[in-house]
Amino acid sequence: MSADPDLTLDDLTPILFGHAAFQYLNAGCELGLFALLAREPDLTRENVRDGLGLADRAVDVLLLGTTSLRLTTRVEGRYRNAPVIDQLVREGRWENFANVVAFEAHIVYEGQADFVESLRDNTNVGLRRIRGTGRDLYHRFAENPHLERVFYRYMRSWSELANPLLLQKVDFGRVKKVLDVGGGDAVNAIALAGEHPHLEVTVLEIPATGPIARRRIADSGLSDRVSVHECDIFRDPFPTGADCVLFSHQLVIWEPEQNVELLRRAHEALPPGGQTVIFSSISDDDGDGPLMAALDSVYFAALPAEGGMIYAWRQYEEWLREAGFTRIHRLPCAAWTPHGIIAATK
């Protein structure tokens, strides 16, 4: 296999101005450019200006950026969305994608300015940019209602984009009860219970998030099979009685020692033959990609908690063995996101 070509000066441009490139993507979402062009393709500059209520200079700046980045195209003076954006709209995934953009803009962007200091100090220095006294990002949301709404819209959207992989790859047919550790607003639990009518799911979450999850569960009509157990996952024992413990987008937040502790708690709560399922973005064992895993690690290193990143397959396997699990196997997922699944048995 031939090696990748060397980086060029032209290649450096989107890296050097990456922060500016994101601003065009976010502006196109927040100002409604992409939504406008989805409804009415082939608009002139003047149509876009009037449709968005922008001044002449502002629309020129916006369209210069989105078209240069190929987010929009211009043919004979008329603008359309990039085909991939129209595809997301057609497939009903655009709102999910836009919620991820909003999360990056309103929560990640400012905190990652402390990425260098976070690496120097080996801790999440960027948390200082989030108002509040909680020990991590999640314990500060109660003091930041707007950010809380942005985060849970993002987390629900990210999970909705990824959860089809979990449902396709993992056989829950013989599982009776699942503990969803750090299950947020119950998006995973609702998906699992909706797909498997025999399944009961308990969401483990902090007290501040419990009411949010219960409302979502009630709205889904699944309160008879999906419940919420409020606890501190590092201090309180996991409830017993489940035969599967799910860590979905959870272990990327914490330091390796904390992940081993959480997996030990799962091992203690499970009966013999019970399994733990880790579903998350995962990096390659060689430490050279995927690119999205590397870029996403900036957030986990700088902001939510004291340590975290998109960890490699081998690291999860080491932690599972240390926690007492056996019969560990990988379930790679071919997708736009770098998701993977690791299942292990007690």
Short mmCIF file of N, CA, C and O in Angstrom, two decimals, residues 247-316:
data_model
loop_
_atom_site.label_atom_id
_atom_site.label_comp_id
_atom_site.label_asym_id
_atom_site.label_seq_id
_atom_site.Cartn_x
_atom_site.Cartn_y
_atom_site.Cartn_z
N PHE A 247 -22.09 1.06 28.21
CA PHE A 247 -21.39 2.33 28.30
C PHE A 247 -21.40 2.95 26.90
O PHE A 247 -20.59 2.57 26.04
N SER A 248 -22.31 3.87 26.66
CA SER A 248 -22.43 4.49 25.36
C SER A 248 -21.92 5.92 25.42
O SER A 248 -22.47 6.74 26.16
N HIS A 249 -20.86 6.21 24.67
CA HIS A 249 -20.26 7.56 24.65
C HIS A 249 -19.93 8.03 26.07
O HIS A 249 -20.06 9.21 26.37
N GLN A 250 -19.50 7.14 26.90
CA GLN A 250 -19.28 7.46 28.31
C GLN A 250 -17.81 7.39 28.71
O GLN A 250 -17.29 8.29 29.36
N LEU A 251 -17.11 6.35 28.33
CA LEU A 251 -15.74 6.15 28.82
C LEU A 251 -14.73 7.08 28.15
O LEU A 251 -13.61 7.20 28.64
N VAL A 252 -15.14 7.76 27.08
CA VAL A 252 -14.26 8.77 26.46
C VAL A 252 -14.05 9.98 27.38
O VAL A 252 -13.11 10.76 27.18
N ILE A 253 -14.91 10.13 28.38
CA ILE A 253 -14.87 11.32 29.23
C ILE A 253 -13.78 11.22 30.29
O ILE A 253 -13.18 12.24 30.67
N TRP A 254 -13.48 10.01 30.75
CA TRP A 254 -12.74 9.84 31.98
C TRP A 254 -11.30 9.36 31.75
O TRP A 254 -10.95 8.87 30.68
N GLU A 255 -10.51 9.47 32.82
CA GLU A 255 -9.14 8.98 32.80
C GLU A 255 -9.12 7.45 32.82
O GLU A 255 -10.09 6.82 33.27
N PRO A 256 -8.03 6.82 32.36
CA PRO A 256 -7.98 5.36 32.33
C PRO A 256 -8.30 4.70 33.67
O PRO A 256 -9.03 3.71 33.73
N GLU A 257 -7.76 5.25 34.77
CA GLU A 257 -8.01 4.65 36.08
C GLU A 257 -9.49 4.71 36.43
O GLU A 257 -10.05 3.78 37.04
N GLN A 258 -10.15 5.79 36.06
CA GLN A 258 -11.58 5.91 36.32
C GLN A 258 -12.38 4.93 35.46
O GLN A 258 -13.38 4.36 35.91
N ASN A 259 -11.93 4.70 34.24
CA ASN A 259 -12.62 3.75 33.38
C ASN A 259 -12.51 2.32 33.91
O ASN A 259 -13.47 1.55 33.86
N VAL A 260 -11.33 1.98 34.42
CA VAL A 260 -11.18 0.65 35.04
C VAL A 260 -12.14 0.53 36.22
O VAL A 260 -12.78 -0.52 36.42
N GLU A 261 -12.26 1.59 37.02
CA GLU A 261 -13.17 1.56 38.17
C GLU A 261 -14.62 1.37 37.73
O GLU A 261 -15.37 0.58 38.32
N LEU A 262 -15.03 2.07 36.69
CA LEU A 262 -16.40 1.91 36.20
C LEU A 262 -16.64 0.51 35.67
O LEU A 262 -17.70 -0.09 35.91
N LEU A 263 -15.66 -0.05 34.97
CA LEU A 263 -15.81 -1.40 34.46
C LEU A 263 -15.82 -2.44 35.59
O LEU A 263 -16.53 -3.45 35.51
N ARG A 264 -15.07 -2.18 36.64
CA ARG A 264 -15.13 -3.06 37.82
C ARG A 264 -16.52 -3.03 38.46
O ARG A 264 -17.05 -4.06 38.89
N ARG A 265 -17.09 -1.84 38.54
CA ARG A 265 -18.44 -1.72 39.11
C ARG A 265 -19.45 -2.48 38.24
O ARG A 265 -20.38 -3.11 38.77
N ALA A 266 -19.27 -2.41 36.94
CA ALA A 266 -20.14 -3.17 36.05
C ALA A 266 -19.96 -4.67 36.28
O ALA A 266 -20.94 -5.42 36.35
N HIS A 267 -18.71 -5.10 36.41
CA HIS A 267 -18.43 -6.52 36.64
C HIS A 267 -19.07 -7.00 37.94
O HIS A 267 -19.66 -8.10 37.99
N GLU A 268 -18.99 -6.19 38.99
CA GLU A 268 -19.58 -6.56 40.28
C GLU A 268 -21.10 -6.65 40.21
O GLU A 268 -21.72 -7.49 40.89
N ALA A 269 -21.72 -5.81 39.38
CA ALA A 269 -23.19 -5.78 39.31
C ALA A 269 -23.76 -6.89 38.45
O ALA A 269 -24.94 -7.25 38.60
N LEU A 270 -22.96 -7.46 37.56
CA LEU A 270 -23.45 -8.45 36.62
C LEU A 270 -23.42 -9.86 37.20
O LEU A 270 -22.53 -10.21 37.97
N PRO A 271 -24.33 -10.73 36.78
CA PRO A 271 -24.25 -12.15 37.13
C PRO A 271 -23.25 -12.85 36.23
O PRO A 271 -22.85 -12.30 35.19
N PRO A 272 -22.80 -14.05 36.57
CA PRO A 272 -21.95 -14.80 35.65
C PRO A 272 -22.64 -14.96 34.31
O PRO A 272 -23.83 -15.24 34.22
N GLY A 273 -21.88 -14.73 33.26
CA GLY A 273 -22.45 -14.78 31.91
C GLY A 273 -22.98 -13.45 31.43
O GLY A 273 -23.30 -13.31 30.24
N GLY A 274 -23.10 -12.47 32.33
CA GLY A 274 -23.54 -11.14 31.92
C GLY A 274 -22.49 -10.45 31.08
O GLY A 274 -21.30 -10.80 31.12
N GLN A 275 -22.91 -9.45 30.31
CA GLN A 275 -21.95 -8.81 29.42
C GLN A 275 -21.95 -7.29 29.58
O GLN A 275 -22.94 -6.69 30.00
N THR A 276 -20.82 -6.73 29.26
CA THR A 276 -20.67 -5.28 29.17
C THR A 276 -20.45 -4.93 27.70
O THR A 276 -19.70 -5.61 26.99
N VAL A 277 -21.14 -3.87 27.26
CA VAL A 277 -21.02 -3.39 25.89
C VAL A 277 -20.54 -1.95 25.93
O VAL A 277 -21.14 -1.10 26.59
N ILE A 278 -19.43 -1.69 25.26
CA ILE A 278 -18.89 -0.33 25.12
C ILE A 278 -19.16 0.12 23.70
O ILE A 278 -18.74 -0.52 22.74
N PHE A 279 -19.88 1.22 23.57
CA PHE A 279 -20.22 1.78 22.25
C PHE A 279 -19.75 3.22 22.22
O PHE A 279 -20.22 4.05 23.00
N SER A 280 -18.80 3.52 21.35
CA SER A 280 -18.18 4.83 21.39
C SER A 280 -17.37 5.08 20.13
O SER A 280 -17.12 4.16 19.35
N SER A 281 -16.97 6.33 19.94
CA SER A 281 -15.91 6.60 18.97
C SER A 281 -14.63 5.97 19.50
O SER A 281 -14.34 6.05 20.70
N ILE A 282 -13.86 5.35 18.61
CA ILE A 282 -12.66 4.62 19.01
C ILE A 282 -11.55 4.93 18.00
O ILE A 282 -11.79 4.99 16.80
N SER A 283 -10.34 5.11 18.51
CA SER A 283 -9.21 5.39 17.62
C SER A 283 -8.45 4.10 17.30
O SER A 283 -8.61 3.07 17.95
N ASP A 284 -7.61 4.18 16.27
CA ASP A 284 -6.85 3.02 15.82
C ASP A 284 -5.75 2.68 16.82
O ASP A 284 -5.21 3.55 17.50
N ASP A 285 -5.38 1.42 16.87
CA ASP A 285 -4.34 0.98 17.80
C ASP A 285 -2.99 1.62 17.51
O ASP A 285 -2.17 1.78 18.41
N ASP A 286 -2.74 1.97 16.24
CA ASP A 286 -1.45 2.55 15.88
C ASP A 286 -1.34 4.03 16.24
O ASP A 286 -0.26 4.62 16.10
N GLY A 287 -2.45 4.65 16.67
CA GLY A 287 -2.40 6.05 17.08
C GLY A 287 -2.26 7.03 15.94
O GLY A 287 -1.74 8.13 16.13
N ASP A 288 -2.75 6.67 14.74
CA ASP A 288 -2.62 7.57 13.59
C ASP A 288 -3.97 7.90 12.95
O ASP A 288 -4.03 8.34 11.81
N GLY A 289 -5.05 7.74 13.68
CA GLY A 289 -6.36 8.09 13.14
C GLY A 289 -7.46 7.30 13.83
O GLY A 289 -7.20 6.60 14.81
N PRO A 290 -8.69 7.41 13.33
CA PRO A 290 -9.15 8.27 12.24
C PRO A 290 -9.06 9.75 12.60
O PRO A 290 -8.99 10.11 13.79
N LEU A 291 -9.14 10.60 11.57
CA LEU A 291 -9.01 12.04 11.79
C LEU A 291 -10.07 12.56 12.75
O LEU A 291 -9.78 13.37 13.63
N MET A 292 -11.32 12.12 12.59
CA MET A 292 -12.37 12.63 13.47
C MET A 292 -12.08 12.27 14.92
O MET A 292 -12.38 13.04 15.84
N ALA A 293 -11.50 11.11 15.16
CA ALA A 293 -11.16 10.72 16.53
C ALA A 293 -10.12 11.67 17.11
O ALA A 293 -10.19 12.06 18.29
N ALA A 294 -9.16 12.06 16.29
CA ALA A 294 -8.13 13.00 16.75
C ALA A 294 -8.73 14.37 17.05
O ALA A 294 -8.46 14.98 18.09
N LEU A 295 -9.55 14.88 16.15
CA LEU A 295 -10.13 16.20 16.34
C LEU A 295 -11.09 16.23 17.54
O LEU A 295 -11.11 17.20 18.30
N ASP A 296 -11.87 15.19 17.70
CA ASP A 296 -12.81 15.13 18.82
C ASP A 296 -12.09 15.04 20.16
O ASP A 296 -12.62 15.45 21.20
N SER A 297 -10.88 14.52 20.16
CA SER A 297 -10.12 14.40 21.41
C SER A 297 -9.75 15.75 22.01
O SER A 297 -9.49 15.85 23.21
N VAL A 298 -9.73 16.81 21.20
CA VAL A 298 -9.44 18.15 21.74
C VAL A 298 -10.48 18.52 22.78
O VAL A 298 -10.15 19.03 23.86
N TYR A 299 -11.74 18.27 22.48
CA TYR A 299 -12.82 18.55 23.44
C TYR A 299 -12.63 17.77 24.72
O TYR A 299 -12.69 18.33 25.83
N PHE A 300 -12.41 16.47 24.61
CA PHE A 300 -12.32 15.64 25.81
C PHE A 300 -11.09 15.95 26.64
O PHE A 300 -11.10 15.82 27.86
N ALA A 301 -10.02 16.40 25.99
CA ALA A 301 -8.81 16.76 26.74
C ALA A 301 -8.95 18.10 27.45
O ALA A 301 -8.39 18.31 28.52
N ALA A 302 -9.72 19.02 26.86
CA ALA A 302 -9.72 20.40 27.35
C ALA A 302 -10.90 20.78 28.22
O ALA A 302 -10.81 21.73 28.99
N LEU A 303 -12.03 20.05 28.13
CA LEU A 303 -13.23 20.62 28.73
C LEU A 303 -14.01 19.77 29.72
O LEU A 303 -14.15 20.17 30.88
N PRO A 304 -14.55 18.61 29.36
CA PRO A 304 -15.61 18.06 30.23
C PRO A 304 -15.16 17.60 31.61
O PRO A 304 -15.81 17.91 32.60
N ALA A 305 -14.08 16.84 31.69
CA ALA A 305 -13.62 16.32 32.98
C ALA A 305 -12.09 16.31 32.98
O ALA A 305 -11.45 16.76 32.04
N GLU A 306 -11.50 15.79 34.06
CA GLU A 306 -10.05 15.93 34.23
C GLU A 306 -9.23 15.17 33.20
O GLU A 306 -8.08 15.52 32.95
N GLY A 307 -9.79 14.15 32.61
CA GLY A 307 -9.04 13.41 31.60
C GLY A 307 -9.99 12.71 30.66
O GLY A 307 -11.09 12.34 31.02
N GLY A 308 -9.57 12.53 29.43
CA GLY A 308 -10.40 11.84 28.46
C GLY A 308 -9.87 12.05 27.07
O GLY A 308 -9.09 12.98 26.81
N MET A 309 -10.26 11.19 26.15
CA MET A 309 -9.90 11.29 24.74
C MET A 309 -10.66 10.20 24.01
O MET A 309 -11.37 9.39 24.63
N ILE A 310 -10.52 10.17 22.70
CA ILE A 310 -11.04 9.04 21.94
C ILE A 310 -10.00 7.92 22.03
O ILE A 310 -8.98 7.94 21.35
N TYR A 311 -10.24 6.99 22.93
CA TYR A 311 -9.26 5.95 23.23
C TYR A 311 -9.21 4.88 22.13
O TYR A 311 -10.13 4.75 21.32
N ALA A 312 -8.12 4.11 22.14
CA ALA A 312 -7.90 3.06 21.15
C ALA A 312 -8.56 1.75 21.58
O ALA A 312 -8.82 1.52 22.77
N TRP A 313 -8.79 0.89 20.61
CA TRP A 313 -9.39 -0.43 20.87
C TRP A 313 -8.62 -1.18 21.96
O TRP A 313 -9.21 -1.71 22.90
N ARG A 314 -7.29 -1.22 21.83
CA ARG A 314 -6.47 -2.02 22.75
C ARG A 314 -6.59 -1.52 24.18
O ARG A 314 -6.50 -2.31 25.13
N GLN A 315 -6.80 -0.20 24.36
CA GLN A 315 -6.92 0.33 25.71
C GLN A 315 -8.18 -0.18 26.39
O GLN A 315 -8.16 -0.59 27.56
N TYR A 316 -9.29 -0.18 25.66
CA TYR A 316 -10.53 -0.72 26.23
C TYR A 316 -10.36 -2.20 26.58
O TYR A 316 -10.84 -2.66 27.63
#
